[in-house]
Coordinates of C-alpha atoms in Angstrom, one line a residue:
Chain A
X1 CA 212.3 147.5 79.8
X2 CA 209.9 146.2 77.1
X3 CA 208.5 148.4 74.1
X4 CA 206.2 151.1 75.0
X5 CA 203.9 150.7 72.7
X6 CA 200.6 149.8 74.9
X7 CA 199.5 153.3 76.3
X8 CA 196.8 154.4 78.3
X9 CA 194.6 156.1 76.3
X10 CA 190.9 156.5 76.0
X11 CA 189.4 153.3 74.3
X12 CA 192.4 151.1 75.8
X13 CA 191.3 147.8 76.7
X14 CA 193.0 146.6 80.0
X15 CA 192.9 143.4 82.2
X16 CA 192.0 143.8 86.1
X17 CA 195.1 142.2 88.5
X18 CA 193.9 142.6 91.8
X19 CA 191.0 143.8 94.0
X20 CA 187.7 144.3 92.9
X21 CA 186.6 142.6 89.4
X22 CA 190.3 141.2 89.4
X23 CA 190.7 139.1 85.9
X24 CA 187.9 140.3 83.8
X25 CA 188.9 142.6 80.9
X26 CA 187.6 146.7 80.5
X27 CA 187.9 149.6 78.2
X28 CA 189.3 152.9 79.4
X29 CA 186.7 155.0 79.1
X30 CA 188.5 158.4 80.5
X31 CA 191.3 159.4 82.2
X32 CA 191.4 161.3 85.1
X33 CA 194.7 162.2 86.3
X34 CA 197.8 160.7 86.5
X35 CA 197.1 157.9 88.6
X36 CA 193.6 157.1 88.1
X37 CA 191.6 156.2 84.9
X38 CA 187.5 155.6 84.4
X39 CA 187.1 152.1 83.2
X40 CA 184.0 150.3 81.9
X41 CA 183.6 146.9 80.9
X42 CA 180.0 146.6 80.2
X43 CA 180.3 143.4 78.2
X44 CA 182.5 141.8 81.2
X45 CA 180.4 142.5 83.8
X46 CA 183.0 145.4 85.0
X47 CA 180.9 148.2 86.6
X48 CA 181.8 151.5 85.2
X49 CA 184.1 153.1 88.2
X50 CA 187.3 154.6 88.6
X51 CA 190.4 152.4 88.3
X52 CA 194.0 152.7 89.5
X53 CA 196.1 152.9 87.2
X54 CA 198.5 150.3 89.2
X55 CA 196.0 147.5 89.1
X56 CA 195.5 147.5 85.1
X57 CA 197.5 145.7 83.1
X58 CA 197.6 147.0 79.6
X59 CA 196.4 144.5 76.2
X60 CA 197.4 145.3 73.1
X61 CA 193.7 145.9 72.0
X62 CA 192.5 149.3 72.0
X63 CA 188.7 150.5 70.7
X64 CA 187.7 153.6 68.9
X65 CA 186.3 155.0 71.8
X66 CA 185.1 159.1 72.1
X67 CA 186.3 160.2 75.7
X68 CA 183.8 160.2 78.8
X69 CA 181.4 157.8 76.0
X70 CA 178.6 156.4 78.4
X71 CA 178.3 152.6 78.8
X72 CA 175.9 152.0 76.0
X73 CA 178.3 153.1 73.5
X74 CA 181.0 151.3 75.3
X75 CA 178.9 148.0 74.9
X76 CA 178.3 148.7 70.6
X77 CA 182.0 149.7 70.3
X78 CA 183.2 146.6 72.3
X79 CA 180.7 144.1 70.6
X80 CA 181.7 145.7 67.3
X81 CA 185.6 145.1 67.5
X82 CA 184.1 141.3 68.7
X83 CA 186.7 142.0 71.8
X84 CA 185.4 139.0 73.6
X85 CA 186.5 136.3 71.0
X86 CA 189.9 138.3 70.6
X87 CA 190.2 138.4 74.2
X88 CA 189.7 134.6 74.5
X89 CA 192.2 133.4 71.4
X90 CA 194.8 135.6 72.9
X91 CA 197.6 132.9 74.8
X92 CA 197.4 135.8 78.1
X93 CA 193.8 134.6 78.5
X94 CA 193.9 130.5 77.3
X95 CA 197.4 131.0 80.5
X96 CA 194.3 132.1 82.4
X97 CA 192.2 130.0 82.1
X98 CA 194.6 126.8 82.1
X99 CA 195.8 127.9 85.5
X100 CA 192.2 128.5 86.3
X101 CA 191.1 124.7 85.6
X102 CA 194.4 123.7 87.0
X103 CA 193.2 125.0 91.1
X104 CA 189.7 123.7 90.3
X105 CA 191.1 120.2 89.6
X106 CA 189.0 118.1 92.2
X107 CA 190.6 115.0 93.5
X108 CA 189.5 112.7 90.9
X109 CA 191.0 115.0 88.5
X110 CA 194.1 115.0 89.6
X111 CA 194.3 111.3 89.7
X112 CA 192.8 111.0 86.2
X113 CA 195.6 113.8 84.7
X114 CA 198.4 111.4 86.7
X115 CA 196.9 108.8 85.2
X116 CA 197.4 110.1 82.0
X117 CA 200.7 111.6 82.2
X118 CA 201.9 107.9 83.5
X119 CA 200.0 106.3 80.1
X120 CA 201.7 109.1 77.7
X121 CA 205.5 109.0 79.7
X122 CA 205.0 105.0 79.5
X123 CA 204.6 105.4 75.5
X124 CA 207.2 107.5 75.1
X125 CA 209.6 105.6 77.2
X126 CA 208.6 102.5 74.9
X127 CA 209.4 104.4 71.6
X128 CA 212.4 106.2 73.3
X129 CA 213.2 102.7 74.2
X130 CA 213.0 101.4 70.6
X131 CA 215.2 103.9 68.7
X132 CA 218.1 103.4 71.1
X133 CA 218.1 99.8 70.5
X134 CA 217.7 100.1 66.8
X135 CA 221.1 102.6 67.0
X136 CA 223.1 99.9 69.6
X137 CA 222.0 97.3 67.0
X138 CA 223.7 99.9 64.0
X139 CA 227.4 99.6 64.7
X140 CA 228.4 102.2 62.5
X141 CA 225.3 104.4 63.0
X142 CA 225.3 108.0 64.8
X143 CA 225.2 107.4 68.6
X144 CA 223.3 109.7 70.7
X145 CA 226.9 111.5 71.8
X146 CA 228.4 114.4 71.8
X147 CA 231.3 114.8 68.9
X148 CA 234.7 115.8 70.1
X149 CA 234.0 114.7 73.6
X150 CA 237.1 113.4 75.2
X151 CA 236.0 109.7 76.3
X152 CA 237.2 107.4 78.5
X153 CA 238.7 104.1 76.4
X154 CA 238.8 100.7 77.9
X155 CA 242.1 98.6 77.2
X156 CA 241.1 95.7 75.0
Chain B
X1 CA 149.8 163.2 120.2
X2 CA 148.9 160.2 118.4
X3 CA 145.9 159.8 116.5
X4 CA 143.2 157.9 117.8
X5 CA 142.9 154.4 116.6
X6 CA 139.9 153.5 114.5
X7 CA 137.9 150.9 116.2
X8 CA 137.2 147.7 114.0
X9 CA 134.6 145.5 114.6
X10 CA 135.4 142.6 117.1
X11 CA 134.0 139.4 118.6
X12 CA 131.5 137.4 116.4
X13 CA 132.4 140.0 113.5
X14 CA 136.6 138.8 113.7
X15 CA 137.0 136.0 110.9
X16 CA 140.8 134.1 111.6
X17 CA 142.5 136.2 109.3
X18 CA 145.5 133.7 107.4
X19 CA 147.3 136.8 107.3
X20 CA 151.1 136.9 108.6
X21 CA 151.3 137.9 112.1
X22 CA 152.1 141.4 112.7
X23 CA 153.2 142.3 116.5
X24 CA 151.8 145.0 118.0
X25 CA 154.8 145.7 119.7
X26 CA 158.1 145.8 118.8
X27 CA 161.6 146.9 120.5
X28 CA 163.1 150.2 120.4
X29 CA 166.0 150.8 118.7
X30 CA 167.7 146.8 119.0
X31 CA 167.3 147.3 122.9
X32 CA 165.6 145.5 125.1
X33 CA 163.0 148.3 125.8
X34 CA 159.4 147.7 124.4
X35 CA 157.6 150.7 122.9
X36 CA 154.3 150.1 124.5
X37 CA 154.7 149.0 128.2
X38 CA 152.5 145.5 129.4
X39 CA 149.6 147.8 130.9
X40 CA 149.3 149.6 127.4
X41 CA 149.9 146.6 125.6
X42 CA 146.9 144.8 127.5
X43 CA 145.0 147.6 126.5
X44 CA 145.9 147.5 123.2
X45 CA 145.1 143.9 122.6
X46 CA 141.7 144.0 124.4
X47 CA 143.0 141.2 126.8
X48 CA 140.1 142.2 129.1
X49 CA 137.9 140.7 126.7
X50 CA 139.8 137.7 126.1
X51 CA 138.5 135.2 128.6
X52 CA 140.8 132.5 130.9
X53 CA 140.0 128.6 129.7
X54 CA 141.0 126.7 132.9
X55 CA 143.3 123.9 132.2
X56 CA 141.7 120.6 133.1
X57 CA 145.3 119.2 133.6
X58 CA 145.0 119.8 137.3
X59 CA 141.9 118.3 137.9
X60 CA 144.2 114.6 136.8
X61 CA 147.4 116.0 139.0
X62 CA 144.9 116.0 141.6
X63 CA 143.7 112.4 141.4
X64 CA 146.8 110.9 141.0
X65 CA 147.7 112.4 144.1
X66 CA 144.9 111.3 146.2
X67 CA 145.0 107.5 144.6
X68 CA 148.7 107.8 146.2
X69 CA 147.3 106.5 149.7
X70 CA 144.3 105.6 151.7
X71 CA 143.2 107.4 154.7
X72 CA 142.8 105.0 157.8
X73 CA 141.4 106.1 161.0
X74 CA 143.4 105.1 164.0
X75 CA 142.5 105.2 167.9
X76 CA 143.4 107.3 170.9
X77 CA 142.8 110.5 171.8
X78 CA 144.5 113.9 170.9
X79 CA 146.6 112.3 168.3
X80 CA 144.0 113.2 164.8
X81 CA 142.6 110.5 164.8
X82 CA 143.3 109.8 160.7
X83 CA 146.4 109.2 159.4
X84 CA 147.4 109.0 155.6
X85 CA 148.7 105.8 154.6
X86 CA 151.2 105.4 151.5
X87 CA 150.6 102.5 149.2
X88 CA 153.7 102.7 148.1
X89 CA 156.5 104.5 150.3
X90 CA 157.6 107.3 148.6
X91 CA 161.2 108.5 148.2
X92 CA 160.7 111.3 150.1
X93 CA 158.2 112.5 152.2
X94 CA 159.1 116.7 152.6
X95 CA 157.6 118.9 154.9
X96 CA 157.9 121.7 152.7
X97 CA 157.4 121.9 148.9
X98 CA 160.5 122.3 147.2
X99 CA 160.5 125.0 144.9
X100 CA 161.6 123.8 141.4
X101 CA 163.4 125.9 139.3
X102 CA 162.4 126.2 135.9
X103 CA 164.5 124.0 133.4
X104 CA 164.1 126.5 130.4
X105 CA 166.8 124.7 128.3
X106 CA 167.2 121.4 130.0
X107 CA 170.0 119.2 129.4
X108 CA 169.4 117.2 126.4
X109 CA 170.7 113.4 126.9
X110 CA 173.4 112.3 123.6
X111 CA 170.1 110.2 121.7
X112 CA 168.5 113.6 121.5
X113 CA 171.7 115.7 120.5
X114 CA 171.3 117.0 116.9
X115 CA 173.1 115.2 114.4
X116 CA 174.7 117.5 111.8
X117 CA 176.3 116.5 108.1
X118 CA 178.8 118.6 106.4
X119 CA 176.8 119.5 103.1
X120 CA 179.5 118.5 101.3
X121 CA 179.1 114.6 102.6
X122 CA 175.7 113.1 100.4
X123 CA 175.4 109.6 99.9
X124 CA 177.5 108.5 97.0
X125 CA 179.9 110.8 97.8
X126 CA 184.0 109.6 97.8
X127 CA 185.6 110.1 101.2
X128 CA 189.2 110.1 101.9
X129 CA 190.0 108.5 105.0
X130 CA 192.2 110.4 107.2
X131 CA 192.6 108.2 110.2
X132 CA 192.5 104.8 111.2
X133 CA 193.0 101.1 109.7
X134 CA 192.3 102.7 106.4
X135 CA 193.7 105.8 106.7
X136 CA 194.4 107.3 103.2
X137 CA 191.9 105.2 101.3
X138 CA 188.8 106.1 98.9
X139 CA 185.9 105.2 100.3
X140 CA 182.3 105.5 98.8
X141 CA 179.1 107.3 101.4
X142 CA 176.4 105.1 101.9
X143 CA 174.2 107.2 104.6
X144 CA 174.4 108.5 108.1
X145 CA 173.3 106.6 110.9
X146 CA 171.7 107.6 113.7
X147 CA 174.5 108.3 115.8
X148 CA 175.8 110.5 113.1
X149 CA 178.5 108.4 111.9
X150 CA 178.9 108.0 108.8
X151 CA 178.4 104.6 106.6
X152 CA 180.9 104.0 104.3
X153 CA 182.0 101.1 102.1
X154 CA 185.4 100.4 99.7
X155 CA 183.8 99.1 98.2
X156 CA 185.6 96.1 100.3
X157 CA 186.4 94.0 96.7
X158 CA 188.9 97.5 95.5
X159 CA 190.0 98.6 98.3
X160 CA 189.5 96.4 101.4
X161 CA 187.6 98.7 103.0
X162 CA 184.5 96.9 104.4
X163 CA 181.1 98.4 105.6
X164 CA 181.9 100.2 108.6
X165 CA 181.5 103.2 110.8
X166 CA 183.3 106.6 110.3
X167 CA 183.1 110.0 112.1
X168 CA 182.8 112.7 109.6
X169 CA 185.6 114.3 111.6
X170 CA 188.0 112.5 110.3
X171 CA 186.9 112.5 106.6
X172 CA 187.8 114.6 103.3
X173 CA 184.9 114.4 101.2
X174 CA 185.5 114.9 97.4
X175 CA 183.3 116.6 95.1
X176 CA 183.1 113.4 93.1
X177 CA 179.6 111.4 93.5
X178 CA 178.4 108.2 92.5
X179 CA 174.7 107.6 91.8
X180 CA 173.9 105.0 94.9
X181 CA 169.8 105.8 94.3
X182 CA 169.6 102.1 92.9
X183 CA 171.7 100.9 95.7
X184 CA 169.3 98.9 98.6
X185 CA 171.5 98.9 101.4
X186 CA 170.0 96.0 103.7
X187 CA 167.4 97.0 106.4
X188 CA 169.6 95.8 109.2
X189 CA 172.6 98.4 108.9
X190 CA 172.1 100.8 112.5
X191 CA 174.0 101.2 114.9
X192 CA 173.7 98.4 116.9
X193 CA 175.0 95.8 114.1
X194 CA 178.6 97.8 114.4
X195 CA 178.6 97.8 117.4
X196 CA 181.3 96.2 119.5
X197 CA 180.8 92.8 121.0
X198 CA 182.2 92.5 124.7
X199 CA 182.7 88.6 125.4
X200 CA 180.2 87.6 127.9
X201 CA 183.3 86.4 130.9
X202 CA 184.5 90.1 130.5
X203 CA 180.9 91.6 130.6
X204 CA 179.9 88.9 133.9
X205 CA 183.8 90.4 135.6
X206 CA 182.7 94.1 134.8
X207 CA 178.9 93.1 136.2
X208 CA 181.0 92.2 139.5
X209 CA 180.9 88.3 138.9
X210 CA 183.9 86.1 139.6
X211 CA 185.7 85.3 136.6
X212 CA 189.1 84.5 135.9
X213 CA 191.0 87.4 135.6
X214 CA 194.0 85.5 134.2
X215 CA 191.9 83.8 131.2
X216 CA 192.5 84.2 128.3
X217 CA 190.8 86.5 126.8
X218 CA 188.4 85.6 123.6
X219 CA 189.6 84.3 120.5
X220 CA 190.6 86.9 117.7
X221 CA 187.6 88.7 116.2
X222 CA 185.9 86.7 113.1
X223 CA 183.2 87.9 110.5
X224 CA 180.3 87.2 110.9
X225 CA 178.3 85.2 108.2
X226 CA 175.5 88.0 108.0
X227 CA 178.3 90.9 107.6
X228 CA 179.9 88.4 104.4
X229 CA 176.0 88.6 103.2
X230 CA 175.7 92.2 103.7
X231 CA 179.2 93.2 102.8
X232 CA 178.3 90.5 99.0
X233 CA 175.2 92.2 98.5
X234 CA 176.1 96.0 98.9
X235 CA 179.6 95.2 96.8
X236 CA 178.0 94.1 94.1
X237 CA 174.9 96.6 93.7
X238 CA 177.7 99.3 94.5
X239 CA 180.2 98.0 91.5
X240 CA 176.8 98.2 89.4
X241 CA 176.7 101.8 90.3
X242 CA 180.4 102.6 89.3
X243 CA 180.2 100.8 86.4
X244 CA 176.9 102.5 85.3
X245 CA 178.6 106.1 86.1
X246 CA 180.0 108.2 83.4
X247 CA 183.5 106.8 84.1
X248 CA 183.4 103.9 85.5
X249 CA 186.9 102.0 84.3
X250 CA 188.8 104.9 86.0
X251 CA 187.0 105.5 88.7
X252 CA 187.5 101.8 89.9
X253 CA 191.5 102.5 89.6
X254 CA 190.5 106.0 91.8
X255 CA 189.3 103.9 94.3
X256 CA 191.4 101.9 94.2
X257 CA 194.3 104.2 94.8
X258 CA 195.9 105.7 98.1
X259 CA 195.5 109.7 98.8
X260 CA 198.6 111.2 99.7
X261 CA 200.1 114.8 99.8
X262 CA 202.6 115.2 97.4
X263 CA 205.7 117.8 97.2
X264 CA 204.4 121.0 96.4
X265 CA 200.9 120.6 96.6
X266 CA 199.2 122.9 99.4
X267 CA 195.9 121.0 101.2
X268 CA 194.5 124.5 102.2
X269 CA 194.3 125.5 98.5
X270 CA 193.4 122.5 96.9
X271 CA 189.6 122.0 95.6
X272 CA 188.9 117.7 96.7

């Protein structure tokens, strides 16, 4: 179990999973019993509506949010904190939207990231390549073996 | 009871309104019963005062008819003394007028089918080929023909694809487009120029000539001088294309590559 330290609370900022509005980001505006939770995400273009609690998944941003506040002061409070640059630089929404490129990759794409994977391996290799024959040519040097491993000696 | 409709003024007084048609009747309830019935409806529309323009059409039916033959009197007694002579025998001479049935949808012959494009496929746009000879390779749209198969071209100097015929059936196309506006594809690219040559002995055995059946059939199939022309003159204004587009260096390698479906990947959730 991780640290409970992201509770829903009034003024909670969550992230939609699944169903409707599914990966756009709200505030909790009110909750309303133990399962389900009034959300608003006026700046997200999240309708205000009541939420399962099941299908939010809890940031660690929160706003200072009065209970029940209407959309309009949703939209100051969220503008205020500047949520939507936070919510961007976060690594849970740059996963996003990597993975969201990613399945919108259109054929030529994916030829042109092979491509480039090929081009950066083939450099590497080279300069991989490079080192190990600068060590062979060292006959001293460190070789790239593990110490204290029991080695198989050929009879001179 | 319905209120009694204000009469308008009619006749000379009626300008052609350009306004949208609005039926005066209309179905009730998505069934296939009409609110006002075709007595009312007459009524309604003040058909009576709408007067019948007799088709002259007739009038020509009629003449052609008579032109058909010549009356020619004949001899003897008791036997009607006219009879109607043909000029040209008809196929069939009934005694009774068959009664055609009304071809509301007739059958349409294959050069009037519709031909329909995926929207996806615009000219310019890379295909992967699915099937055939070139089965797996990048292929650039040049246009639909009137058949509705598609035109496409390697082009034949990256891939070895040459200008040829493809049905859209057996065809991926990509969301990756080349600007082909600048491209004059030559006049004489139809249908008729892919299609296939039968040899002339085979076509003269098939007509019910004699021909040898045991010779040999015609020598292995060679291009055509004006297909090198064609195939020269669309390579080159289509490499101008690619090398004009945005990015032009790799998408000569793209063509040049093979499609394939590697481990992992799922065709049904892929974007092309």
């Amino acid at each position: 179990m991780g640290k409970l330290d992201k509770f829903i609370e009034v003024g909670r900022v969550a992230f939609i999973a699944n169903g409707k509005d599914s990966g756009k980001v709200c505030a909790i505006a009110e909750i309303i019993d133990q399962n389900r939770v009034l959300i608003d995400g006026p700046c997200s273009g999240v309708r205000r509506q009541v939420c399962d609690m099941k299908r939010l998944h809890l940031t660690r941003f929160c706003i200072d949010l009065p209970h029940s506040a209407r959309t309009a002061v949703v939209r100051r409070k969220w503008t205020a904190a500047k949520l939507d640059e936070k919510w961007k630089e976060t690594s849970w929404a740059k996963k996003l939207e990597a993975r969201r490129l990613r399945t919108n990759m259109s054929d030529f794409d994916r030829f042109k990231l092979a491509r480039a994977k090929q081009i950066r391996n083939s450099i590497i290799a080279l300069a991989a390549g490079k080192i190990r024959k600068e060590a062979k040519a060292k006959p001293n040097a460190l070789r790239f073996r593990k110490p204290n491993k029991k080695r198989h000696i050929k009879k001179e | 009871m319905a209120p009694k409709a204000q009469k308008k003024p009619q006749g000379k007084q009626m300008a052609k309104s350009s306004a949208p048609h609005k039926p005066k009747n209309s179905a009730i309830n998505a069934s296939r019963l009409m609110k006002y019935s075709r007595a009312r409806i007459f009524q309604r529309k003040a058909a009576y005062k709408v007067k019948k323009v007799k088709t002259p059409a007739k009038k020509s039916a009629e003449k052609a008819a008579a032109a058909a033959f010549v009356v020619k009197k004949i001899g003897g007694d008791k036997n009607g003394g006219e009879r109607k002579v043909y000029k040209k025998t008809p196929k069939s001479l009934p005694t009774q007028v068959a009664s055609r049935k009304v071809q509301l949808r007739p059958k349409k012959t294959f050069k009037k089918h519709v031909r329909r494009i995926r929207s996806n496929l615009a000219p310019g746009a890379v295909l992967i080929l699915l099937a055939g000879r070139h089965k797996g390779k990048r292929v650039v749209l040049l246009k639909q023909l009137e058949s509705g198969l598609l035109l496409v071209t390697g082009p034949r100097k990256l891939n070895g694809c040459p200008l040829r015929r493809v049905s859209q059936r057996y065809v991926i196309g990509t969301k990756t487009r080349i600007d082909i506006s600048k491209v004059a594809l030559p006049e004489r690219l139809n249908d008729a120029y892919f299609r296939r040559q039968r040899s002339a002995k085979k076509s003269a055995a098939s007509a019910g000539g004699s021909a040898d059946i045991f010779a040999k059939s015609d020598a292995a199939y060679a291009v055509s001088a004006e297909r090198r022309e064609d195939q020269a003159a669309v390579d080159k204004a289509l490499m101008g294309a690619i090398k004009a587009s945005g990015d032009g260096p790799m998408l000569r390698s793209y063509l040049r590559s093979l499609f394939s479906i590697k481990s992992g990947q799922r065709p049904h959730a892929m974007v092309f």
